[in-house]
Short mmCIF file of N, CA and C in Angstrom, two decimals:
data_model
loop_
_atom_site.label_atom_id
_atom_site.label_comp_id
_atom_site.label_asym_id
_atom_site.label_seq_id
_atom_site.Cartn_x
_atom_site.Cartn_y
_atom_site.Cartn_z
N UNK P 10 21.18 -63.59 45.74
CA UNK P 10 21.86 -62.55 45.23
C UNK P 10 21.71 -62.05 43.78
N UNK P 11 21.16 -62.98 43.11
CA UNK P 11 20.68 -62.49 41.75
C UNK P 11 19.33 -61.65 41.97
N UNK P 12 18.46 -61.99 42.69
CA UNK P 12 17.31 -61.16 42.88
C UNK P 12 17.56 -59.75 43.55
N UNK P 13 18.43 -59.62 44.34
CA UNK P 13 18.88 -58.53 44.91
C UNK P 13 19.54 -57.29 43.85
N UNK P 14 20.11 -57.80 43.01
CA UNK P 14 21.15 -56.96 41.91
C UNK P 14 19.84 -56.60 41.17
N UNK P 15 18.79 -57.63 40.98
CA UNK P 15 17.75 -57.03 39.87
C UNK P 15 17.07 -55.89 40.67
N UNK P 16 16.91 -56.03 41.92
CA UNK P 16 16.01 -54.96 42.63
C UNK P 16 16.86 -53.78 42.69
N UNK P 17 18.18 -53.93 42.60
CA UNK P 17 18.99 -52.64 42.80
C UNK P 17 18.93 -51.82 41.74
N UNK P 18 18.67 -52.45 40.24
CA UNK P 18 18.92 -51.69 39.07
C UNK P 18 17.85 -50.71 39.17
N UNK P 19 16.69 -50.93 39.60
CA UNK P 19 15.43 -49.99 39.82
C UNK P 19 15.65 -49.26 40.84
N UNK P 20 16.36 -48.94 41.88
CA UNK P 20 16.74 -48.39 42.86
C UNK P 20 16.80 -47.05 42.31
N UNK P 21 17.79 -46.60 41.65
CA UNK P 21 18.06 -45.04 41.06
C UNK P 21 16.66 -44.78 40.53
N UNK P 22 16.08 -45.66 39.50
CA UNK P 22 14.71 -45.00 38.81
C UNK P 22 13.73 -44.85 39.92
N UNK P 23 13.46 -45.44 40.90
CA UNK P 23 12.44 -45.19 42.08
C UNK P 23 12.65 -44.22 42.79
N UNK P 24 14.15 -43.74 43.21
CA UNK P 24 14.52 -42.55 43.99
C UNK P 24 13.90 -41.45 42.96
N UNK P 25 14.28 -41.44 41.46
CA UNK P 25 14.53 -40.18 40.74
C UNK P 25 12.80 -39.84 40.68
N UNK P 26 11.85 -40.89 40.44
CA UNK P 26 10.42 -40.86 40.44
C UNK P 26 9.88 -40.29 41.63
N UNK P 27 10.44 -40.66 42.68
CA UNK P 27 10.07 -39.95 44.07
C UNK P 27 10.27 -38.75 44.40
N UNK P 28 11.48 -38.19 43.74
CA UNK P 28 11.93 -36.93 44.06
C UNK P 28 11.11 -35.98 43.11
N UNK P 29 10.98 -36.32 41.97
CA UNK P 29 10.06 -35.72 40.77
C UNK P 29 8.46 -35.64 41.61
N UNK P 30 8.04 -36.64 42.04
CA UNK P 30 6.66 -36.54 42.69
C UNK P 30 6.61 -35.72 43.76
N UNK P 31 7.57 -35.64 44.81
CA UNK P 31 7.56 -34.98 45.77
C UNK P 31 7.51 -33.55 45.57
N UNK P 32 8.63 -33.21 44.76
CA UNK P 32 8.90 -31.64 44.19
C UNK P 32 7.48 -30.96 43.72
N UNK P 33 6.96 -31.94 42.73
CA UNK P 33 5.53 -31.29 42.27
C UNK P 33 4.34 -31.49 43.00
N UNK P 34 4.17 -32.16 44.10
CA UNK P 34 3.09 -31.98 44.91
C UNK P 34 3.54 -31.13 46.12
N UNK P 35 4.74 -30.97 46.58
CA UNK P 35 4.93 -30.25 47.78
C UNK P 35 5.77 -28.83 47.22
N UNK P 36 6.02 -28.20 48.36
CA UNK P 36 6.90 -26.95 47.96
C UNK P 36 5.82 -25.78 47.79
N UNK P 37 6.41 -24.63 47.84
CA UNK P 37 5.64 -23.57 47.60
C UNK P 37 5.05 -23.30 46.15
N UNK P 38 3.94 -22.90 46.06
CA UNK P 38 3.43 -22.56 44.81
C UNK P 38 3.41 -21.41 44.06
N UNK P 39 3.69 -21.37 42.78
CA UNK P 39 3.98 -20.07 42.24
C UNK P 39 2.61 -19.62 41.47
N UNK P 40 2.37 -18.37 41.79
CA UNK P 40 1.17 -17.83 41.45
C UNK P 40 1.31 -17.47 40.28
N UNK P 41 -0.16 -17.81 39.43
CA UNK P 41 -0.38 -17.90 38.16
C UNK P 41 -1.27 -16.44 37.94
N UNK P 42 -0.62 -15.50 36.83
CA UNK P 42 -1.84 -14.61 36.67
C UNK P 42 -2.09 -14.77 35.42
N UNK P 43 -3.54 -14.35 34.99
CA UNK P 43 -4.03 -14.81 33.62
C UNK P 43 -3.50 -13.78 32.78
N UNK P 44 -3.77 -13.98 31.47
CA UNK P 44 -2.93 -13.26 30.29
C UNK P 44 -3.73 -12.01 30.07
N UNK P 45 -2.85 -11.02 30.01
CA UNK P 45 -3.72 -9.67 29.59
C UNK P 45 -4.16 -9.48 28.34
N UNK P 46 -5.50 -8.96 28.36
CA UNK P 46 -5.82 -8.74 26.59
C UNK P 46 -5.29 -7.28 26.67
N UNK P 47 -4.56 -7.14 25.55
CA UNK P 47 -4.45 -5.82 25.13
C UNK P 47 -5.72 -5.29 24.78
N UNK P 48 -5.75 -3.92 25.01
CA UNK P 48 -6.88 -3.13 24.95
C UNK P 48 -6.63 -1.84 23.67
N UNK P 49 -7.42 -1.67 22.86
CA UNK P 49 -7.09 -0.81 21.53
C UNK P 49 -7.18 0.62 22.37
N UNK P 50 -6.44 1.48 21.93
CA UNK P 50 -6.34 3.07 22.18
C UNK P 50 -6.72 3.76 20.95
N UNK P 51 -7.62 4.81 20.96
CA UNK P 51 -7.81 5.44 19.95
C UNK P 51 -6.44 6.32 19.48
N UNK P 52 -6.72 6.16 18.20
CA UNK P 52 -5.41 6.87 17.37
C UNK P 52 -6.13 8.46 16.62
N UNK P 53 -5.19 9.18 16.34
CA UNK P 53 -5.44 10.47 15.91
C UNK P 53 -5.72 9.84 14.35
N UNK P 54 -6.60 10.48 14.01
CA UNK P 54 -6.96 10.08 12.39
C UNK P 54 -6.35 11.29 11.48
N UNK P 55 -5.62 10.68 10.58
CA UNK P 55 -4.75 11.77 9.75
C UNK P 55 -5.60 12.06 8.43
N UNK P 56 -6.02 13.40 8.18
CA UNK P 56 -6.78 13.79 7.08
C UNK P 56 -5.70 13.72 5.84
N UNK P 57 -5.81 12.87 4.92
CA UNK P 57 -4.76 12.67 3.87
C UNK P 57 -5.24 13.34 2.37
N UNK P 58 -4.47 13.81 1.79
CA UNK P 58 -4.94 14.54 0.73
C UNK P 58 -6.20 13.65 -0.14
N UNK P 59 -6.91 14.35 -0.76
CA UNK P 59 -8.34 13.94 -1.56
C UNK P 59 -8.20 14.23 -3.07
N UNK P 60 -8.71 13.28 -3.73
CA UNK P 60 -8.96 13.75 -5.27
C UNK P 60 -10.65 13.95 -5.09
N UNK P 61 -11.14 15.06 -5.58
CA UNK P 61 -12.49 15.03 -5.38
C UNK P 61 -13.12 14.88 -6.87
N UNK P 62 -12.55 15.15 -7.61
CA UNK P 62 -13.35 15.10 -9.02
C UNK P 62 -11.96 15.09 -10.11
N UNK P 63 -12.47 14.47 -11.14
CA UNK P 63 -11.54 14.45 -12.45
C UNK P 63 -12.37 14.61 -13.70
N UNK P 64 -11.88 15.56 -14.12
CA UNK P 64 -12.44 15.87 -15.84
C UNK P 64 -11.54 15.39 -16.99
N UNK P 65 -12.02 14.43 -17.68
CA UNK P 65 -11.34 13.99 -18.89
C UNK P 65 -11.73 14.79 -19.86
N UNK P 66 -10.78 15.59 -20.93
CA UNK P 66 -11.43 16.14 -21.94
C UNK P 66 -12.21 15.16 -23.22
N UNK P 67 -11.71 13.92 -23.03
CA UNK P 67 -12.25 13.04 -23.77
C UNK P 67 -11.94 11.45 -23.46
N UNK P 68 -12.70 10.69 -23.83
CA UNK P 68 -12.18 9.20 -23.22
C UNK P 68 -11.75 8.28 -24.42
N UNK P 69 -12.11 8.91 -25.72
CA UNK P 69 -11.36 8.06 -26.75
C UNK P 69 -10.17 9.09 -27.31
N UNK P 70 -9.33 8.63 -27.39
CA UNK P 70 -8.09 9.63 -27.96
C UNK P 70 -7.36 9.10 -29.01
N UNK P 71 -7.26 9.55 -30.18
CA UNK P 71 -6.72 8.83 -31.32
C UNK P 71 -5.13 8.87 -30.96
N UNK P 72 -4.37 7.67 -31.46
CA UNK P 72 -3.03 7.60 -31.17
C UNK P 72 -2.32 8.70 -31.67
N UNK P 73 -1.16 9.06 -30.49
CA UNK P 73 -0.49 10.17 -30.82
C UNK P 73 -0.89 11.33 -30.51
N UNK P 74 -2.42 11.54 -30.30
CA UNK P 74 -2.93 12.97 -29.86
C UNK P 74 -2.88 13.08 -28.43
N UNK P 75 -3.15 14.11 -28.09
CA UNK P 75 -2.79 14.63 -26.53
C UNK P 75 -4.15 14.44 -25.79
N UNK P 76 -4.21 14.24 -24.54
CA UNK P 76 -5.51 14.23 -23.63
C UNK P 76 -5.07 15.03 -22.38
N UNK P 77 -6.07 15.66 -21.73
CA UNK P 77 -5.96 16.59 -20.59
C UNK P 77 -6.89 15.88 -19.52
N UNK P 78 -6.49 15.49 -18.25
CA UNK P 78 -7.26 15.12 -17.14
C UNK P 78 -7.21 16.65 -16.16
N UNK P 79 -8.15 16.95 -15.66
CA UNK P 79 -8.21 18.24 -14.92
C UNK P 79 -8.81 17.93 -13.49
N UNK P 80 -8.24 18.17 -12.53
CA UNK P 80 -8.40 17.65 -10.93
C UNK P 80 -8.91 18.53 -9.94
N UNK P 81 -9.76 18.27 -9.33
CA UNK P 81 -10.03 19.28 -8.01
C UNK P 81 -9.51 18.09 -6.74
N UNK P 82 -8.48 18.93 -6.27
CA UNK P 82 -8.06 18.07 -4.98
C UNK P 82 -8.04 19.13 -3.56
N UNK P 83 -7.92 18.20 -2.74
CA UNK P 83 -7.87 18.89 -1.44
C UNK P 83 -6.38 18.29 -0.81
N UNK P 84 -5.46 19.24 -0.41
CA UNK P 84 -4.26 18.94 -0.02
C UNK P 84 -3.64 20.04 0.82
N UNK P 85 -2.78 20.01 1.45
CA UNK P 85 -1.84 20.94 2.13
C UNK P 85 -0.56 21.49 1.62
N UNK P 86 -0.39 22.61 1.18
CA UNK P 86 0.58 23.46 0.65
C UNK P 86 0.38 24.93 0.50
N UNK P 87 1.45 25.33 0.52
CA UNK P 87 1.54 26.69 0.43
C UNK P 87 2.18 27.45 -0.85
N UNK P 88 2.88 26.36 -1.49
CA UNK P 88 3.38 26.71 -2.83
C UNK P 88 2.71 25.69 -3.80
N UNK P 89 2.16 25.64 -5.00
CA UNK P 89 1.62 24.70 -5.55
C UNK P 89 2.92 23.88 -6.42
N UNK P 90 3.69 25.14 -6.88
CA UNK P 90 4.82 24.53 -7.74
C UNK P 90 6.01 23.90 -6.90
N UNK P 91 5.79 23.74 -5.62
CA UNK P 91 7.02 22.85 -5.13
C UNK P 91 6.59 21.73 -4.57
N UNK P 92 7.15 20.50 -5.66
CA UNK P 92 7.04 19.20 -5.28
C UNK P 92 7.26 18.49 -4.06
N UNK P 93 8.10 19.54 -3.32
CA UNK P 93 8.39 19.04 -1.73
C UNK P 93 6.98 19.18 -1.00
N UNK P 94 6.12 19.94 -1.16
CA UNK P 94 4.98 20.18 -0.66
C UNK P 94 3.65 19.29 -1.35
N UNK P 95 3.54 19.44 -2.36
CA UNK P 95 2.47 18.76 -3.15
C UNK P 95 2.69 18.15 -4.45
N UNK P 96 2.18 17.08 -4.78
CA UNK P 96 2.85 16.38 -5.65
C UNK P 96 1.50 15.42 -6.60
N UNK P 97 1.19 15.68 -7.83
CA UNK P 97 0.25 14.94 -8.19
C UNK P 97 0.97 14.15 -9.38
N UNK P 98 0.33 12.97 -9.54
CA UNK P 98 1.15 11.63 -10.20
C UNK P 98 0.11 10.87 -10.81
N UNK P 99 0.25 10.34 -12.20
CA UNK P 99 -0.40 9.68 -12.84
C UNK P 99 0.32 8.68 -13.71
N UNK P 100 -0.38 7.32 -13.24
CA UNK P 100 0.36 6.31 -14.01
C UNK P 100 -0.31 5.60 -15.14
N UNK P 101 0.02 5.55 -16.18
CA UNK P 101 -0.82 5.11 -17.40
C UNK P 101 -0.15 3.92 -17.88
N UNK P 102 -1.19 2.90 -17.84
CA UNK P 102 -0.88 1.48 -18.10
C UNK P 102 -1.41 1.14 -19.62
N UNK P 103 -0.59 0.63 -20.62
CA UNK P 103 -1.18 0.37 -22.09
C UNK P 103 -1.49 -1.04 -22.14
N UNK P 104 -1.95 -1.56 -23.16
CA UNK P 104 -2.44 -2.78 -23.51
C UNK P 104 -1.60 -3.68 -23.34
N UNK P 105 -0.22 -3.43 -23.64
CA UNK P 105 0.61 -4.39 -23.43
C UNK P 105 1.28 -4.57 -21.93
N UNK P 106 0.72 -3.70 -21.03
CA UNK P 106 1.13 -3.90 -19.62
C UNK P 106 2.24 -2.81 -19.32
N UNK P 107 2.78 -2.25 -20.22
CA UNK P 107 3.68 -1.32 -19.95
C UNK P 107 3.23 0.04 -19.11
N UNK P 108 3.84 0.37 -18.26
CA UNK P 108 3.46 1.64 -17.41
C UNK P 108 4.26 2.96 -18.01
N UNK P 109 3.70 3.88 -17.79
CA UNK P 109 4.36 5.09 -17.91
C UNK P 109 3.93 6.01 -16.55
N UNK P 110 4.67 6.89 -15.89
CA UNK P 110 4.45 7.66 -14.56
C UNK P 110 4.50 9.04 -15.27
N UNK P 111 3.35 9.79 -15.10
CA UNK P 111 3.65 11.19 -15.62
C UNK P 111 3.55 12.13 -14.19
N UNK P 112 4.17 13.19 -14.14
CA UNK P 112 3.79 14.16 -13.37
C UNK P 112 2.50 15.12 -13.51
N UNK P 113 1.76 15.69 -12.73
CA UNK P 113 0.76 16.49 -12.91
C UNK P 113 1.35 17.76 -12.56
N UNK P 114 0.59 19.05 -12.80
CA UNK P 114 1.13 20.28 -12.56
C UNK P 114 0.28 21.26 -12.26
N UNK P 115 0.54 22.27 -11.55
CA UNK P 115 -0.71 23.37 -11.28
C UNK P 115 -0.81 24.30 -12.50
N UNK P 116 -2.11 24.81 -12.88
CA UNK P 116 -1.96 25.40 -14.13
C UNK P 116 -1.90 26.89 -13.85
N UNK P 117 -1.81 27.33 -12.70
CA UNK P 117 -1.76 28.66 -12.12
C UNK P 117 -3.13 29.47 -12.35
N UNK P 118 -4.43 28.62 -12.63
CA UNK P 118 -5.81 29.16 -12.47
C UNK P 118 -6.59 28.46 -11.73
N UNK P 119 -6.08 27.85 -10.62
CA UNK P 119 -7.13 26.99 -9.93
C UNK P 119 -7.18 25.54 -10.00
N UNK P 120 -6.17 25.16 -11.11
CA UNK P 120 -6.45 23.58 -11.23
C UNK P 120 -5.38 22.69 -11.51
N UNK P 121 -5.43 21.56 -11.16
CA UNK P 121 -4.47 20.61 -11.27
C UNK P 121 -4.66 19.83 -12.55
N UNK P 122 -3.44 19.60 -13.28
CA UNK P 122 -3.84 18.93 -14.63
C UNK P 122 -2.32 17.62 -14.96
N UNK P 123 -2.97 16.85 -15.68
CA UNK P 123 -2.04 15.90 -16.18
C UNK P 123 -2.34 15.96 -17.67
N UNK P 124 -1.36 15.84 -18.52
CA UNK P 124 -1.44 15.92 -20.05
C UNK P 124 -0.87 14.56 -20.33
N UNK P 125 -1.71 14.04 -21.38
CA UNK P 125 -0.94 12.31 -21.51
C UNK P 125 -0.91 12.14 -23.27
N UNK P 126 -0.17 11.47 -23.90
CA UNK P 126 -0.11 11.41 -25.16
C UNK P 126 -0.18 9.96 -25.49
N UNK P 127 -0.82 9.08 -25.87
CA UNK P 127 -0.68 7.30 -25.81
C UNK P 127 -0.02 7.07 -27.06
N UNK P 128 0.87 6.04 -26.91
CA UNK P 128 1.60 5.70 -28.02
C UNK P 128 1.33 4.28 -28.60
N UNK P 129 -0.07 4.04 -28.31
CA UNK P 129 -0.43 2.34 -28.48
C UNK P 129 -1.75 2.26 -28.67
N UNK P 130 -2.48 1.75 -29.62
CA UNK P 130 -4.06 1.55 -29.72
C UNK P 130 -4.36 0.54 -28.66
N UNK P 131 -5.51 0.60 -28.23
CA UNK P 131 -6.32 -0.12 -27.18
C UNK P 131 -6.75 0.65 -26.16
N UNK P 132 -7.02 -0.38 -24.82
CA UNK P 132 -7.43 0.22 -23.59
C UNK P 132 -6.46 0.47 -22.78
N UNK P 133 -6.54 1.42 -22.39
CA UNK P 133 -5.44 1.96 -21.10
C UNK P 133 -6.10 2.17 -20.14
N UNK P 134 -5.46 1.74 -18.92
CA UNK P 134 -5.95 2.30 -17.64
C UNK P 134 -5.06 3.48 -17.00
N UNK P 135 -5.50 4.35 -15.97
CA UNK P 135 -4.67 5.12 -15.20
C UNK P 135 -5.02 5.12 -13.96
N UNK P 136 -4.09 5.65 -13.11
CA UNK P 136 -4.14 5.48 -11.45
C UNK P 136 -3.61 7.14 -11.11
N UNK P 137 -4.19 7.79 -10.66
CA UNK P 137 -3.90 9.24 -10.02
C UNK P 137 -3.93 9.41 -8.99
N UNK P 138 -2.85 9.90 -8.28
CA UNK P 138 -2.47 10.13 -6.50
C UNK P 138 -2.26 11.36 -6.41
N UNK P 139 -2.43 11.86 -5.41
CA UNK P 139 -1.91 13.13 -4.90
C UNK P 139 -1.04 13.06 -3.52
N UNK P 140 0.13 13.60 -3.33
CA UNK P 140 1.07 13.44 -2.09
C UNK P 140 1.40 14.60 -1.48
N UNK P 141 1.24 14.85 -0.49
CA UNK P 141 1.44 15.95 0.35
C UNK P 141 2.28 15.58 1.65
N UNK P 142 2.51 16.49 2.66
CA UNK P 142 3.14 16.09 3.89
C UNK P 142 2.32 15.23 4.76
N UNK P 143 1.10 15.17 4.63
CA UNK P 143 0.29 14.09 5.56
C UNK P 143 0.62 12.64 4.76
N UNK P 144 0.66 12.56 3.51
CA UNK P 144 0.74 11.34 3.09
C UNK P 144 0.38 11.15 1.59
N UNK P 145 -0.34 9.96 1.13
CA UNK P 145 -0.82 9.76 -0.37
C UNK P 145 -2.27 9.85 -0.35
N UNK P 146 -2.99 10.39 -1.10
CA UNK P 146 -4.28 10.02 -1.36
C UNK P 146 -4.69 8.71 -1.83
N UNK P 147 -6.08 8.43 -1.76
CA UNK P 147 -6.57 7.22 -2.29
C UNK P 147 -6.36 7.45 -3.58
N UNK P 148 -6.14 6.34 -4.52
CA UNK P 148 -5.92 6.49 -5.94
C UNK P 148 -7.36 6.73 -6.64
N UNK P 149 -7.24 7.39 -7.81
CA UNK P 149 -8.52 7.53 -8.67
C UNK P 149 -8.16 6.89 -9.74
N UNK P 150 -8.98 5.87 -10.11
CA UNK P 150 -8.72 4.89 -11.34
C UNK P 150 -9.64 5.48 -12.48
N UNK P 151 -9.05 4.97 -13.79
CA UNK P 151 -9.92 5.52 -14.70
C UNK P 151 -9.36 4.57 -15.93
N UNK P 152 -9.98 4.67 -17.34
CA UNK P 152 -9.57 4.19 -18.30
C UNK P 152 -10.00 4.80 -19.58
N UNK P 153 -9.36 4.92 -20.64
CA UNK P 153 -9.38 5.50 -21.87
C UNK P 153 -9.20 4.60 -23.06
N UNK P 154 -9.92 4.72 -24.16
CA UNK P 154 -9.78 3.99 -25.32
C UNK P 154 -8.80 4.74 -26.43
N UNK P 155 -7.93 3.98 -27.02
CA UNK P 155 -6.92 4.68 -27.92
C UNK P 155 -7.29 4.16 -29.05
N UNK P 156 -7.54 4.95 -30.14
CA UNK P 156 -8.08 4.59 -31.60
C UNK P 156 -6.95 4.68 -32.53
N UNK P 157 -7.09 4.18 -33.78
CA UNK P 157 -6.27 4.25 -34.73
C UNK P 157 -6.11 5.80 -35.36
N UNK P 158 -4.94 6.20 -35.71
CA UNK P 158 -4.68 7.28 -36.28
C UNK P 158 -3.74 7.70 -37.40
N UNK P 159 -3.85 8.44 -38.16
CA UNK P 159 -2.74 8.61 -39.11
C UNK P 159 -1.38 9.22 -38.82
N UNK P 160 -1.57 9.97 -37.52
CA UNK P 160 -0.20 10.67 -36.99
C UNK P 160 1.00 9.41 -37.08
N UNK P 161 2.00 9.99 -37.19
CA UNK P 161 3.31 9.06 -37.00
C UNK P 161 4.11 9.11 -35.87
N UNK P 162 3.60 9.75 -34.92
CA UNK P 162 4.24 9.89 -33.52
C UNK P 162 5.34 10.96 -33.38
N UNK P 163 6.05 10.72 -32.62
CA UNK P 163 7.14 11.74 -32.21
C UNK P 163 8.31 11.91 -33.48
#
């Protein structure tokens, strides 16, 4: 009787294993499809605005004196005075890491300009971008050196 009880303990386990084995080996097979590899589709290239050239009136500027950058750009707009259509922006970063954002403007004679008056001596960097209805241009990067001056500022 003791041997029979010991064998009966394994009976549910053997039945479960048998069911799993029969289920895995028999019955209908589920078809397996290979994973589809996505194909790239050509997208339309958007012509973004472009900064063709930047003329700096001077690369060394005395502190509190003004400098002017003149840009030749390519952008889509019908009114150069409407910032909703086209916008020129310059970000000037001083030696201490503080940044100043300045708007550019259309001079009415065929050029875009930004004027900047530095307030701190040392090396400044700038980034210029043009934005129109198509998006932002790649930035034009530059730097200038600010020298000591007798001017007292604003």
